[in-house]
Each structure stands twice: as structure tokens, then as C-alpha cells.
CSV table of C-alpha atoms in Angstrom, one decimal:
chain,number,residue,atom,x,y,z
A,1,MET,CA,99.4,102.4,153.1
A,2,LYS,CA,100.0,99.9,155.9
A,3,ALA,CA,103.2,97.8,155.9
A,4,LEU,CA,103.9,94.3,157.0
A,5,PHE,CA,107.5,94.0,158.1
A,6,ILE,CA,109.2,90.6,158.2
A,7,GLY,CA,111.3,90.2,161.3
A,8,ILE,CA,108.5,89.7,163.8
A,9,PHE,CA,108.5,86.8,166.2
A,10,LEU,CA,107.2,83.7,164.5
A,11,SER,CA,107.7,80.2,165.8
A,12,LEU,CA,109.5,77.4,163.9
A,13,ALA,CA,106.2,75.4,163.9
A,14,ALA,CA,104.8,78.0,161.5
A,15,THR,CA,107.5,77.1,159.0
A,16,SER,CA,107.9,80.8,158.2
A,17,ILE,CA,110.7,82.3,160.2
A,18,ALA,CA,112.9,85.4,160.3
A,19,GLN,CA,116.6,84.8,160.3
A,20,ASN,CA,119.3,87.4,159.7
A,21,ASN,CA,116.6,89.7,158.3
A,22,ALA,CA,115.6,87.0,155.7
A,23,LEU,CA,112.2,85.8,154.8
A,24,ILE,CA,112.2,82.0,154.9
A,25,LEU,CA,109.2,80.1,153.6
A,26,ASN,CA,109.4,76.4,154.3
A,27,GLY,CA,107.2,73.4,153.4
A,28,GLY,CA,104.5,75.0,151.3
A,29,VAL,CA,104.0,78.2,153.3
A,30,ILE,CA,102.1,80.8,151.4
A,31,MET,CA,102.4,84.4,152.4
A,32,ASN,CA,99.3,86.3,151.2
A,33,ILE,CA,99.7,90.1,150.8
A,34,THR,CA,96.4,91.9,150.9
A,35,SER,CA,94.9,95.4,151.4
A,36,GLY,CA,97.9,97.3,150.1
A,37,ALA,CA,100.4,95.8,152.6
A,38,VAL,CA,104.1,95.9,151.9
A,39,VAL,CA,106.5,93.0,152.8
A,40,SER,CA,109.9,94.6,153.6
A,41,ILE,CA,113.0,92.5,153.0
A,42,ASP,CA,116.0,94.1,154.9
A,43,GLN,CA,118.7,91.7,153.7
A,44,THR,CA,120.6,93.1,150.8
A,45,ASN,CA,121.9,89.9,149.3
A,46,PRO,CA,119.8,87.4,147.2
A,47,ALA,CA,119.3,85.1,150.3
A,48,GLY,CA,116.9,87.7,151.6
A,49,ILE,CA,114.0,85.4,150.5
A,50,ILE,CA,114.5,81.6,150.9
A,51,THR,CA,111.9,79.0,149.9
A,52,SER,CA,111.6,75.2,150.1
A,53,GLY,CA,108.9,72.7,149.4
A,54,ALA,CA,109.1,71.7,145.8
A,55,GLY,CA,108.0,75.1,144.6
A,56,THR,CA,104.9,75.3,146.6
A,57,SER,CA,106.1,78.0,149.0
A,58,MET,CA,105.3,81.4,147.6
A,59,ILE,CA,104.2,85.0,148.1
A,60,GLN,CA,100.8,85.8,146.7
A,61,SER,CA,100.5,89.4,145.6
A,62,GLU,CA,97.7,89.5,143.0
A,63,GLY,CA,97.2,93.2,143.4
A,64,GLU,CA,99.2,96.1,142.1
A,65,LEU,CA,99.5,97.7,145.6
A,66,ASN,CA,100.3,94.4,147.4
A,67,ARG,CA,104.0,94.8,147.2
A,68,VAL,CA,107.4,93.3,148.1
A,69,ALA,CA,110.0,96.0,149.0
A,70,TRP,CA,113.6,94.6,148.8
A,71,HIS,CA,116.3,96.8,150.2
A,72,ILE,CA,119.0,95.8,147.7
A,73,ASN,CA,121.0,99.1,148.2
A,74,ASN,CA,124.4,98.8,146.4
A,75,ALA,CA,124.5,95.0,146.3
A,76,THR,CA,124.5,92.8,143.2
A,77,GLY,CA,123.2,89.4,142.4
A,78,SER,CA,120.1,87.5,141.3
A,79,TYR,CA,117.1,88.4,143.5
A,80,VAL,CA,114.2,86.0,143.1
A,81,VAL,CA,110.7,87.0,144.4
A,82,PRO,CA,108.7,83.8,144.6
A,83,PHE,CA,105.3,85.2,143.5
A,84,GLY,CA,102.6,82.6,143.0
A,85,VAL,CA,98.9,81.9,143.0
A,86,ALA,CA,97.8,79.9,146.0
A,87,ALA,CA,94.7,78.4,144.6
A,88,THR,CA,96.7,76.6,142.0
A,89,THR,CA,100.1,76.3,143.7
A,90,ASN,CA,101.5,77.8,140.6
A,91,ARG,CA,104.8,79.8,141.1
A,92,ILE,CA,105.3,82.8,138.9
A,93,ASP,CA,108.8,83.7,140.0
A,94,PHE,CA,110.2,87.1,139.2
A,95,THR,CA,113.9,87.5,139.0
A,96,TYR,CA,115.7,90.9,139.3
A,97,ASN,CA,119.3,90.3,138.2
A,98,VAL,CA,121.6,93.2,139.2
A,99,THR,CA,124.8,93.1,137.2
A,100,ALA,CA,126.2,96.6,138.3
A,101,ALA,CA,125.3,98.1,141.6
A,102,GLY,CA,123.2,101.2,142.1
A,103,SER,CA,123.7,103.8,144.7
A,104,ASN,CA,123.0,103.3,148.4
A,105,PRO,CA,120.3,103.3,149.7
A,106,GLY,CA,118.0,101.8,147.1
A,107,THR,CA,114.9,99.6,147.2
A,108,LEU,CA,113.2,97.5,144.6
A,109,ILE,CA,109.4,97.5,144.9
A,110,ALA,CA,107.5,94.7,143.0
A,111,SER,CA,104.0,93.4,142.7
A,112,THR,CA,102.1,91.4,140.2
A,113,VAL,CA,98.4,91.4,139.2
A,114,PRO,CA,96.3,89.2,136.9
A,115,SER,CA,93.8,90.6,134.4
A,116,ALA,CA,90.9,89.4,132.3
A,117,SER,CA,91.4,88.2,128.7
A,118,ASN,CA,91.0,91.8,127.5
A,119,ASN,CA,93.8,92.8,130.0
A,120,THR,CA,91.5,94.9,132.2
A,121,PRO,CA,91.5,96.4,134.7
A,122,PHE,CA,94.7,98.3,133.7
A,123,PRO,CA,97.2,99.0,136.4
A,124,THR,CA,96.8,102.5,137.9
A,125,VAL,CA,100.3,102.9,139.5
A,126,ALA,CA,101.7,106.1,137.9
A,127,PRO,CA,102.2,106.2,135.0
A,128,ALA,CA,98.9,104.4,134.7
A,129,VAL,CA,98.4,102.0,131.8
A,130,THR,CA,95.5,103.1,129.5
A,131,ASN,CA,95.4,100.5,126.7
A,132,THR,CA,96.9,97.3,125.1
A,133,ASP,CA,96.7,98.9,121.6
A,134,ALA,CA,99.1,98.6,118.7
A,135,CYS,CA,99.3,102.1,117.3
A,136,TYR,CA,100.8,102.6,113.9
A,137,PRO,CA,100.8,105.2,112.7
A,138,LEU,CA,100.3,107.3,115.8
A,139,GLY,CA,96.6,107.7,116.4
A,140,ALA,CA,95.6,104.6,114.3
A,141,CYS,CA,95.2,101.9,116.9
A,142,GLN,CA,94.1,98.3,117.0
A,143,ASN,CA,93.4,96.4,120.3
A,144,ARG,CA,96.0,93.7,120.8
A,145,SER,CA,94.7,92.3,124.1
A,146,LEU,CA,94.3,88.8,122.7
A,147,TYR,CA,98.0,88.8,121.9
A,148,THR,CA,98.8,89.9,125.4
A,149,MET,CA,99.4,87.7,128.5
A,150,ASP,CA,96.7,88.1,131.2
A,151,ARG,CA,99.1,89.4,133.8
A,152,TYR,CA,101.2,92.6,134.7
A,153,LEU,CA,104.4,92.8,136.6
A,154,ILE,CA,104.8,96.2,138.3
A,155,LEU,CA,108.3,97.4,139.2
A,156,ARG,CA,109.1,100.7,141.0
A,157,LYS,CA,112.0,102.0,143.1
A,158,ALA,CA,112.7,104.0,146.2
A,159,ASN,CA,115.8,106.1,146.9
A,160,TRP,CA,118.1,104.9,144.1
A,161,GLY,CA,119.7,108.0,142.7
A,162,THR,CA,121.9,105.9,140.4
A,163,GLU,CA,119.9,103.0,139.2
A,164,PRO,CA,121.4,99.5,139.1
A,165,THR,CA,122.2,97.9,135.8
A,166,SER,CA,119.8,94.9,135.6
A,167,ASN,CA,117.8,92.5,133.6
A,168,ILE,CA,114.7,90.6,134.6
A,169,THR,CA,113.0,87.3,134.2
A,170,MET,CA,109.2,87.1,134.1
A,171,SER,CA,107.2,83.9,134.7
A,172,TYR,CA,103.6,83.1,133.8
A,173,ARG,CA,100.9,80.5,134.1
A,174,ASP,CA,99.6,78.6,131.1
A,175,THR,CA,96.1,79.7,131.9
A,176,GLU,CA,97.2,83.3,131.3
A,177,HIS,CA,97.8,82.8,127.6
A,178,ALA,CA,95.0,80.3,126.9
A,179,ALA,CA,91.9,80.9,124.7
A,180,PRO,CA,90.4,83.3,123.9
A,181,ASN,CA,94.0,84.6,123.7
A,182,THR,CA,95.8,83.8,120.5
A,183,ILE,CA,99.4,83.5,121.7
A,184,THR,CA,102.1,81.3,120.4
A,185,GLU,CA,104.1,80.5,123.5
A,186,ALA,CA,107.5,80.1,121.8
A,187,ASN,CA,107.1,83.7,120.4
A,188,ILE,CA,106.5,85.5,123.7
A,189,GLY,CA,108.5,88.7,124.5
A,190,ALA,CA,108.2,91.5,127.0
A,191,GLN,CA,107.0,95.1,126.6
A,192,PHE,CA,107.1,97.9,129.2
A,193,TRP,CA,104.7,100.9,129.7
A,194,SER,CA,106.6,104.2,129.2
A,195,THR,CA,104.5,107.2,130.1
A,196,ASN,CA,101.8,106.7,127.4
A,197,GLN,CA,102.7,103.7,125.3
A,198,TRP,CA,104.2,100.2,125.2
A,199,LEU,CA,107.8,99.8,124.2
A,200,PRO,CA,109.2,98.4,122.0
A,201,GLY,CA,106.3,99.8,120.0
A,202,TRP,CA,104.6,97.7,117.4
A,203,PHE,CA,105.3,100.5,114.9
A,204,THR,CA,109.0,100.7,115.4
A,205,GLY,CA,110.0,97.4,113.8
A,206,PRO,CA,112.1,95.7,116.5
A,207,ALA,CA,110.2,93.0,118.4
A,208,PRO,CA,109.4,92.8,122.1
A,209,ILE,CA,112.4,91.9,124.1
A,210,GLY,CA,113.7,88.9,126.0
A,211,THR,CA,114.3,85.2,125.5
A,212,ALA,CA,111.3,82.9,125.7
A,213,ASN,CA,111.5,79.5,127.4
A,214,ALA,CA,108.1,77.7,126.9
A,215,ALA,CA,109.2,74.7,128.9
A,216,ALA,CA,110.0,76.8,132.0
A,217,ASN,CA,107.1,79.2,131.4
A,218,ASN,CA,109.3,82.3,131.5
A,219,VAL,CA,111.0,85.0,129.5
A,220,SER,CA,114.5,86.0,130.5
A,221,ALA,CA,117.2,88.6,129.7
A,222,ILE,CA,114.6,91.4,129.6
A,223,ALA,CA,116.2,94.9,129.8
A,224,ALA,CA,114.5,98.2,129.0
A,225,SER,CA,117.9,99.7,128.3
A,226,SER,CA,118.0,97.8,125.0
A,227,VAL,CA,115.2,100.0,123.7
A,228,GLY,CA,116.4,103.3,125.2
A,229,GLY,CA,115.0,102.9,128.7
A,230,LEU,CA,116.8,103.4,131.9
A,231,ASN,CA,119.0,100.7,133.6
A,232,GLY,CA,116.7,99.9,136.4
A,233,ASN,CA,113.7,98.4,134.5
A,234,PHE,CA,111.3,100.2,136.9
A,235,TYR,CA,108.2,100.0,134.7
A,236,THR,CA,104.9,98.2,134.3
A,237,TRP,CA,105.6,95.1,132.2
A,238,THR,CA,103.6,92.5,130.3
A,239,LEU,CA,104.3,89.6,128.0
A,240,VAL,CA,103.0,89.5,124.4
A,241,ASP,CA,103.1,87.4,121.3
A,242,LYS,CA,105.9,89.2,119.4
A,243,SER,CA,105.2,87.5,116.1
A,244,ASN,CA,101.8,89.0,115.6
A,245,PRO,CA,102.1,92.8,115.2
A,246,LEU,CA,100.8,92.6,111.5
A,247,PRO,CA,99.1,89.9,109.5
A,248,ILE,CA,101.6,90.3,106.6
A,249,GLU,CA,105.3,90.5,106.7
A,250,LEU,CA,106.3,93.3,104.3
A,251,ALA,CA,109.9,92.7,103.0
A,252,SER,CA,110.1,96.1,101.2
A,253,ILE,CA,108.1,99.0,99.7
A,254,THR,CA,109.7,101.4,97.2
A,255,ALA,CA,108.5,104.3,95.0
A,256,SER,CA,110.5,105.3,91.9
A,257,CYS,CA,109.8,107.1,88.6
A,258,ASN,CA,109.3,105.1,85.3
A,259,LYS,CA,110.3,106.3,81.9
A,260,SER,CA,107.2,108.4,81.5
A,261,HIS,CA,108.0,110.2,84.8
A,262,ASN,CA,105.1,108.6,86.6
A,263,PRO,CA,105.4,107.1,90.1
A,264,LEU,CA,105.9,103.4,90.2
A,265,VAL,CA,105.2,101.8,93.6
A,266,GLU,CA,106.5,98.3,94.3
A,267,TRP,CA,106.2,96.1,97.3
A,268,VAL,CA,107.3,92.6,98.3
A,269,THR,CA,105.7,90.4,101.0
A,270,ALA,CA,107.7,87.7,102.7
A,271,THR,CA,104.6,86.0,104.2
A,272,GLU,CA,100.8,86.6,104.1
A,273,THR,CA,98.1,85.4,106.4
A,274,ASN,CA,94.4,85.8,105.6
A,275,ASN,CA,95.3,88.7,103.3
A,276,ALA,CA,92.3,89.7,101.3
A,277,TYR,CA,93.6,92.8,99.5
A,278,PHE,CA,95.8,95.8,99.5
A,279,THR,CA,94.7,99.5,99.3
A,280,LEU,CA,97.3,102.0,97.9
A,281,GLN,CA,96.7,105.5,99.1
A,282,ARG,CA,98.4,108.8,98.0
A,283,SER,CA,99.1,112.0,99.8
A,284,THR,CA,100.9,115.2,98.8
A,285,ASN,CA,101.6,116.3,102.4
A,286,GLY,CA,102.0,113.0,104.4
A,287,PHE,CA,98.9,113.7,106.4
A,288,ASP,CA,95.8,113.7,104.2
A,289,TRP,CA,95.3,110.4,102.2
A,290,ASN,CA,93.2,109.4,99.3
A,291,ASP,CA,92.6,105.9,97.8
A,292,VAL,CA,94.4,105.3,94.5
A,293,THR,CA,93.7,101.6,93.8
A,294,SER,CA,93.0,98.2,95.4
A,295,ILE,CA,95.0,95.0,94.6
A,296,SER,CA,94.0,91.5,95.6
A,297,GLY,CA,96.2,89.7,98.1
A,298,ALA,CA,97.3,86.1,98.1
A,299,GLY,CA,95.3,85.0,101.1
A,300,ASN,CA,98.0,82.8,102.7
A,301,SER,CA,101.6,82.5,101.5
A,302,ASN,CA,105.0,81.5,102.9
A,303,SER,CA,107.0,82.7,99.8
A,304,GLN,CA,108.0,86.1,98.5
A,305,LEU,CA,105.3,87.8,96.4
A,306,PHE,CA,105.9,90.9,94.2
A,307,TYR,CA,103.3,93.7,93.6
A,308,SER,CA,103.5,96.9,91.7
A,309,TYR,CA,101.3,99.9,90.6
A,310,THR,CA,102.0,102.8,88.2
A,311,ASP,CA,100.2,106.0,89.2
A,312,ASN,CA,99.5,107.7,85.9
A,313,SER,CA,97.3,110.3,87.6
A,314,ALA,CA,99.8,111.5,90.3
A,315,PRO,CA,100.0,115.3,90.7
A,316,SER,CA,103.4,117.0,90.2
A,317,GLY,CA,105.8,117.3,93.1
A,318,ILE,CA,106.5,114.9,95.9
A,319,ASN,CA,103.9,112.1,96.4
A,320,PHE,CA,103.6,109.9,99.4
A,321,TYR,CA,102.2,106.4,99.1
A,322,ARG,CA,100.7,104.4,102.0
A,323,LEU,CA,100.0,100.7,101.7
A,324,LEU,CA,97.0,99.3,103.7
A,325,GLN,CA,96.3,95.6,104.0
A,326,THR,CA,92.8,94.2,104.7
A,327,ASP,CA,92.1,90.7,106.2
A,328,PHE,CA,89.2,88.5,105.2
A,329,ASP,CA,87.5,89.6,108.4
A,330,GLY,CA,87.8,93.2,107.5
A,331,THR,CA,90.7,94.1,109.8
A,332,ILE,CA,92.8,96.8,108.3
A,333,ASN,CA,96.5,97.2,109.0
A,334,GLU,CA,99.1,99.7,107.7
A,335,ALA,CA,101.9,97.9,106.0
A,336,GLY,CA,104.3,100.7,104.9
A,337,ILE,CA,105.0,104.1,103.3
A,338,ALA,CA,107.2,105.3,100.5
A,339,ASN,CA,107.6,108.7,98.7
A,340,VAL,CA,108.9,109.9,95.3
A,341,ASN,CA,109.1,113.1,93.2
A,342,CYS,CA,108.7,112.6,89.5
A,343,SER,CA,108.2,116.2,88.4
A,344,SER,CA,109.7,116.9,85.0
A,345,GLN,CA,111.4,120.0,86.4
A,346,GLY,CA,112.4,118.2,89.6
A,347,ILE,CA,113.6,119.9,92.8
A,348,ALA,CA,117.1,121.1,92.7
A,349,GLY,CA,119.6,121.4,95.5
A,350,ASP,CA,119.4,120.5,99.1
A,351,PHE,CA,119.5,122.0,102.6
A,352,GLY,CA,122.9,120.9,103.9
A,353,MET,CA,120.9,119.0,106.4
A,354,ASN,CA,122.4,117.3,109.5
A,355,VAL,CA,120.5,114.9,111.8
A,356,TYR,CA,121.8,113.7,115.2
A,357,SER,CA,120.7,112.6,118.6
A,358,ASP,CA,122.0,113.8,122.0
A,359,ASN,CA,122.6,112.0,125.4
A,360,GLU,CA,118.9,112.5,126.2
A,361,HIS,CA,117.9,110.5,123.1
A,362,THR,CA,116.5,113.7,121.5
A,363,ILE,CA,116.7,114.1,117.8
A,364,HIS,CA,118.1,117.4,116.4
A,365,VAL,CA,117.9,118.6,112.8
A,366,THR,CA,119.9,121.5,111.4
A,367,PHE,CA,119.6,122.8,107.9
A,368,THR,CA,120.0,126.1,105.8
A,369,SER,CA,117.1,127.7,104.0
A,370,GLU,CA,117.3,130.5,101.5
A,371,PHE,CA,114.0,132.0,102.6
A,372,SER,CA,111.1,131.3,104.9
A,373,GLU,CA,108.9,128.5,103.6
A,374,PRO,CA,106.6,125.7,104.8
A,375,MET,CA,108.4,122.4,105.2
A,376,MET,CA,107.5,118.7,106.0
A,377,LEU,CA,109.8,116.7,108.4
A,378,GLN,CA,109.3,113.0,108.2
A,379,LEU,CA,111.0,110.0,109.9
A,380,PHE,CA,110.8,106.5,108.4
A,381,ASP,CA,112.1,103.3,109.8
A,382,MET,CA,114.1,100.9,107.6
A,383,ARG,CA,111.0,99.1,106.5
A,384,GLY,CA,109.7,102.3,104.9
A,385,ARG,CA,107.1,102.9,107.6
A,386,LEU,CA,106.3,106.5,108.7
A,387,VAL,CA,107.2,106.9,112.3
A,388,PHE,CA,106.9,110.6,112.8
A,389,SER,CA,105.7,113.7,110.8
A,390,GLN,CA,105.7,117.4,111.6
A,391,GLN,CA,104.9,120.5,109.6
A,392,VAL,CA,107.2,123.5,110.2
A,393,THR,CA,108.0,126.9,108.7
A,394,SER,CA,111.7,127.5,108.2
A,395,SER,CA,113.5,130.8,108.7
A,396,GLU,CA,116.0,132.3,106.3
A,397,GLY,CA,119.5,131.1,107.1
A,398,MET,CA,120.4,128.4,109.6
A,399,ASN,CA,117.6,126.4,111.3
A,400,HIS,CA,117.8,124.1,114.3
A,401,ILE,CA,114.7,122.0,115.1
A,402,VAL,CA,114.4,119.7,118.1
A,403,LEU,CA,111.8,117.0,117.4
A,404,ASP,CA,109.0,116.7,120.0
A,405,MET,CA,108.1,113.1,119.7
A,406,ILE,CA,107.7,109.8,121.5
A,407,PRO,CA,110.8,107.7,122.5
A,408,LEU,CA,112.2,105.6,119.7
A,409,GLU,CA,114.5,102.6,119.8
A,410,ASP,CA,118.1,102.7,118.9
A,411,ALA,CA,118.1,101.9,115.2
A,412,THR,CA,118.8,103.3,111.7
A,413,TYR,CA,116.2,105.6,110.3
A,414,LEU,CA,115.6,107.8,107.2
A,415,PHE,CA,114.9,111.4,107.7
A,416,ASN,CA,113.1,113.2,104.9
A,417,LEU,CA,113.0,117.1,104.7
A,418,ASN,CA,110.8,118.6,101.9
A,419,GLY,CA,110.2,122.2,101.0
A,420,THR,CA,109.2,124.2,98.0
A,421,SER,CA,112.9,125.0,97.1
A,422,ALA,CA,114.6,121.6,97.8
A,423,SER,CA,114.3,118.1,99.1
A,424,GLU,CA,116.8,116.0,101.0
A,425,ILE,CA,116.9,112.5,102.6
A,426,ARG,CA,119.4,111.6,105.3
A,427,ARG,CA,120.1,108.2,106.9
A,428,PHE,CA,121.1,108.3,110.5
A,429,PHE,CA,121.5,106.1,113.5
A,430,LEU,CA,119.6,107.0,116.7
A,431,GLN,CA,121.6,106.3,119.8
């Protein structure tokens, strides 16, 4: 990779000069980075890049390997990289706000790249982005590219052993959320690519992060640490419409037993948009699902609506119920999951279960089993949606299981442990 180092001899007439290791862009100067070049800023304070000219001076990256490398080291402050698009004189400033210093030395590496309306090509800087899908449950994905801004911001680091505590501000052009995208500008938030998925994940409940400012065309106060990431925010980022993960807003879904010991499934929607009908599915293991019934939706509604179904044909033992929602155009979304055991004999006892997380954000489950038996571990968010499932075989006596799962946000969850001898539900806060 070839590097372009600022600090070479430029004349004042060029209106781009080096001063005290700073990059100064005056009077509409546009620095165009091409062919994988790197602009190196050797001044550690925020004055390392200075612009003038009513916002027309800028650095044009427009490629994931056309980078700015700012040697911030152990300094703090608000570092503005004046990215822009020369053909339109549109600035898309990126701000890296360091509130607590990292170790010395340390370098921020930043680039930005546009995309087509389907958000391709995906950035390939490791870890490479592979999709703009909303996946809930895991493996059941819908393409959400039309809810996603047509631009990526790619942040990486060099040398920082202790990463700085920071937050970022991302800017965008109006053309990057225009049709065929279906983005409400006031609802824009940020997501980052973490190994193999976008976080905050659509399936986890909390919305994408940051504060939208439609008038200024930016989203501020973005910090991956708020969803369990590291302090430095060194990820591939994009902006999305955070109000459109699902076409209905499910207020609650519950499953209980009626007087005849049959499962009663009830759900409430806060809003509905183009909702044709619901499909209620049943499973005895949380993995294999069969349709139970279909119930018409309200189409469009801004008020609470109540639905219920009594499953008179449910088998004995624990039953899981999954609610699917279908749009008028045939799009299917999963709305929520609940479970109940209405067996006349019931399941006695529990496992003395304990659920906790460690400093690495890993979930541990301990419990006692009287004998070896097949068991189902399930994690639900507070909207009743299944986040994670795993089948295990317990050992006689004390068991300790470490869950091998994707990263989750700090939030309250319900953990459900089911076996042939007992069943137990435990609420816990992941932190």
C-alpha cells in the first residue's frame, strides 16, 4: 500500500500547506485520495486538520482503502475528518470524539465509501461485511438494504493497546437515503459490523444507536460500548432507519393455561402497518414448528389491539408458540415467542439454576440434575422473542454450561431450562 504523507513542500499559492505537522485546506481545496493511498496526520491534537472556505474544502476518500491515518496517541479532543464528495461539494464530516485517552502510540485509521441502493459492494476490510440482513431468529433473514444508508464508514486502529474511550458522529448526503430507499430521516441510527452481524441486532429489541439531526444531516453520540462493544469504535459502520425492523409493534405475547388445562396464547399489538394476518405455530422442542391457526390482522392501526387463541389440540408437556406476521405483499416477519406447560400432572421441582455473565460478556449457567437427561436451554428477550436455543445433555450432579452464542446487548433476559424431570425460568441482567 503506498502512502501519501502530509508535510511535503507545498506553496501558499496551492492553498494547501503543511504547518506544525497539520493539514490545512483553504479556499475550497479538495484532497482526493486514490489507489489505496494513506494521508498521515502527525499532529496529535484536533488542529491536525484545518479547513476553510464555507465547507467546500474536503478530503475525498470514496474507497475503503483510501484512508486517513491520524496519530492521536494518548491525546483527547474532538477530531474532525472533513470527508466529502467533490462532484457535489457535499461535506460528510466524520468526528472522532476522544473523552478518555488511549495508550501511546495509537492511530485512528478512517475511510468512507458509497454504495448502491442495495448497499453493494460490501466493504472487504476484515472482518468483511457480508450482508445488510435483519436476522431474527438466527438463520431467518430478510434483506433490509432499502432501510440502510448508501454509505459505509470504516474505522480501524494501529498500535493502541488500551483503546481510547470515544464516541463518533457520522454525516451523510440526502441522496444517500433517497428512493428507492425507504428511510425516515428523523429515525436514523447507527449500526456496526461485529465479526458476522450488525449490532445492535434487529432481533435484540434495542434500536440502533445515536442521536439523529436531520437538519444537520448527521447522527451523533454513537458508541459501540453502549451495546457491549469496545471503547474505540473501530468497526465498519452504517446508518439505518431504526423504526422499521418489523411492520408491527408487538406490545406483548403470553401463553397461559385456561380452566380446562389447555394453552391460551394472547398477544397485543401497539401498532400495525399493512398487516394481513398472523400465523400461530407450535413446537415441542423450540426448533421444529407446525402451523396451528391463522388470524386476520387489522391492516393498519395506531391503537392497541388484542388477540387470543386457545389450543385445544396441544400435546402434553411444554409447548412453544411462535407468532408470525404476514404483510399484504406476502412479506413474513416473526413477531414473538412464548411457552407454557399445561400438563395435568405438571412438572415438579426445579434445578437450582443460576445464570450470570462474566467480564468477557459470556453467559454461564449452573444447575443440578438428578440424572443424565436431554435438556433445552432457551434465552428470550423481554418482548418474548427467542434469542438463542441450544440442546444439551445434562450430567448427574452439578452442571456448568458456557453458552456459545453471538454477542448480545446489555439488557434483561429470561432464561428457560427444560428437562424431563423439571423446568425452571430465571430472569437475569446481562452486563
